């Protein structure tokens, strides 16, 4: 039995179990925090930063991502404020140029008033949330899809030695993808492409 | 031999000193990167030849040392016991050095440093302005030590601090001393080392690790390389003492692959320390055992970040981890791991030997001790400088750095590496310490210090650093990967004269999201150059955006070149050098630049011997007419000066 931890989220007293994240505790208490790269079957990844919340610790205000930050006794959390909304808005404005057609992004953009064309478009239909890569590695243990490249060159690619054999009979990651990239990639026959070939290439 | 007790160590030290004979001449030649590039190896060979010629090879020692500082005046050399410092030594000088200085004790005047202000030769290192205002606690031994010879280090009192810690102090007392000294981390945020040590010590889990961070990914920085190459035992001794305090039995030294000499010298140091019993089982009979491994890293900028570095040591991709649990609690293989910078570790033996009170007597209330900076850019004297914390930027730049090159006007100094901020003239009297630099929007970082003059365009340098940071981003989190990419797009546009009114606000929003939401400190600190340039040099952005003007006349799209018909002497030099043949002219006829053809490379500006090429921003020079006759200037009036 894990220990109980009491914390305050948006002024509400919340009881959580030690080892839980702020996100899990909030959801359990019925408080919604937006997420994009989070999936409860997978290790927290902390890439999209959309779940950013504010915590007060040692009297100081700090922003943390709720999908990674573990609950602490007496922690004070705010999941919504003008600053948080602005951070989420800018984050969405940075992701929209990548995947302007993404349903989850459009929905959040509407909520936070994010403009789709504030930044230069570079549509790849992929926001590099890593859900497919991590699902394939952590749940399926198949490692048929992976990241290649670093920094702004980073992209997702099928592993040619594995993908053609594993993917056609699985396709479980398709429904996870917020950008719609995987479906598109397979329909274009990219499963057997060499790893250096851009999957998330510009349409 | 194995040193088994402090008494052994003292005995050994005396033996070494007795063997060395204090009056025996030693020629110490810096053979580190800077001086080697200037031919130090050939100087060493010439000196050896010369000594042989005089049959002195056994009577005079040649010591190949690490960096002595003031590299631009290398190859550097110091002759002991008189401590005669020579600069810009050439192989041809060897015979004179041996015949005069070694045999007769006379100086070779021409090899002394010349004071640029007075033209006088300076015979003592500590009287040269570059050195006079420095406090070289960590760097001074570089000039006295052959880094490949542990006995040189022992002769100067090396490993005495370790002996003291192991035999006279409990681990807790060592920890307390470092805490009391308020030694703050020299590699990044200035976190108190003692507090971090304590965290690792008290964290559950065994084994615990101690790690040296010698990634040094800042372009142009070489403080850590200099210590690792020039005095590796000082870093190693600090690490062993830290391991004892923390209770770590294993340590790693992370060195970037691009530092082969540092790797070689620290590897030699480890081997020798094992031989002498400063590493291994039951060190100096204390019961404490400790081993060290070297990890060679691929040297990406982000690999220096603590969690990325630890992933790399584990053999994984060197990418920052999203965890909020500090690596001091859960680091390598999830075990408590204490990571400190090279310079941080090198301070430890001094603190143990001389005490926390002594250490605190140097520097400011919040930042004790010295800090090594890599002073570069538009100052007269560049190189590594070690100064007490609290020295003002003005003293650093004007007294040690000798002021701005070419008598130009100071514009800004950037501290802390690529993600540091730009500090304007009004803060020149700022005392340099961790907190003061942070207050004005910059940081200490690992100690980069780049001085910029009036010819620097702040928008352009900001763009340069954001380009660097964007290409060094690991690409994992959105604010850093996408935010820096878009910030770079905007800065490129502004430099190209296509800035928009809303760009400044957009850049501010990007700073905010970088700071608040980035996964690691690469992203959070990347806001500094943008934010400080916007804050202190907003007028330059506005000039670019609203007036199509680059005040420093750097941005190509906003600058045009024009030949002043009053000054042109029709020498045809620019015409011949222009890569696109945009200049027309003939003998006695003032040359003219075809603005349509001109690619604004600035070659004509650089080559004109009469300073007749002028820059115009906005890029609208006066109309030029072909066929004007040259107005001859009299000799001596050259260059329009
Ligand atoms: C992008 C990035 C690069 C870094 N590079 C270095 C480095 O090259 N050397 C270093 O000592 N610390 C570097 N750091 C800081 C380390 O994460 C860590 O704070 C430091 O090594 C701790 O040692 P200290 O407390 O002694 O400074 C870097 C941090 C970041 C975010
Ligand atoms: S801030 Fe940059 S370097 Fe750090 S994790 Fe995010 S993308 Fe990687
Ligand atoms: S959902 Fe938390 S960082 Fe993406």
PDB file of C-alpha atoms in Angstrom, chain A residues 7 17 24 39 46 48 51 53 55 58-59 61 85 93 99 101 114 116 137 145 151 160 168 170 175 194-195 199 201:
ATOM      1  CA  UNK A   7      -2.092  18.510  -1.874  1.00  0.00           C
ATOM      2  CA  UNK A  17      -0.981   8.280  -3.669  1.00  0.00           C
ATOM      3  CA  UNK A  24      -2.957  11.830 -12.361  1.00  0.00           C
ATOM      4  CA  UNK A  39      -0.588   8.338 -22.480  1.00  0.00           C
ATOM      5  CA  UNK A  46       7.438  15.627 -21.071  1.00  0.00           C
ATOM      6  CA  UNK A  48       4.894  18.854 -25.645  1.00  0.00           C
ATOM      7  CA  UNK A  51       0.289  20.225 -19.480  1.00  0.00           C
ATOM      8  CA  UNK A  53       1.004  24.037 -14.460  1.00  0.00           C
ATOM      9  CA  UNK A  55       3.333  25.191  -8.374  1.00  0.00           C
ATOM     10  CA  UNK A  58       9.379  27.120  -0.857  1.00  0.00           C
ATOM     11  CA  UNK A  59       7.324  30.243  -1.402  1.00  0.00           C
ATOM     12  CA  UNK A  61       6.307  30.175  -8.121  1.00  0.00           C
ATOM     13  CA  UNK A  85      -3.079  30.076 -20.788  1.00  0.00           C
ATOM     14  CA  UNK A  93       1.073  28.260 -32.010  1.00  0.00           C
ATOM     15  CA  UNK A  99       0.402  19.724 -38.059  1.00  0.00           C
ATOM     16  CA  UNK A 101      -4.816  19.543 -39.736  1.00  0.00           C
ATOM     17  CA  UNK A 114      -4.015  30.123 -30.602  1.00  0.00           C
ATOM     18  CA  UNK A 116      -2.481  28.797 -36.648  1.00  0.00           C
ATOM     19  CA  UNK A 137       8.940   0.230 -27.620  1.00  0.00           C
ATOM     20  CA  UNK A 145       9.456   2.925 -35.284  1.00  0.00           C
ATOM     21  CA  UNK A 151      17.344  18.967 -32.732  1.00  0.00           C
ATOM     22  CA  UNK A 160      13.144  -1.040 -42.177  1.00  0.00           C
ATOM     23  CA  UNK A 168       0.756  -4.360 -41.017  1.00  0.00           C
ATOM     24  CA  UNK A 170      -0.538  -4.290 -35.532  1.00  0.00           C
ATOM     25  CA  UNK A 175      -5.046   5.836 -33.192  1.00  0.00           C
ATOM     26  CA  UNK A 194      15.456   3.039 -45.378  1.00  0.00           C
ATOM     27  CA  UNK A 195      15.811   4.688 -42.034  1.00  0.00           C
ATOM     28  CA  UNK A 199       8.872   9.818 -42.982  1.00  0.00           C
ATOM     29  CA  UNK A 201       8.553  14.763 -44.815  1.00  0.00           C
TER      30      UNK A 201
END
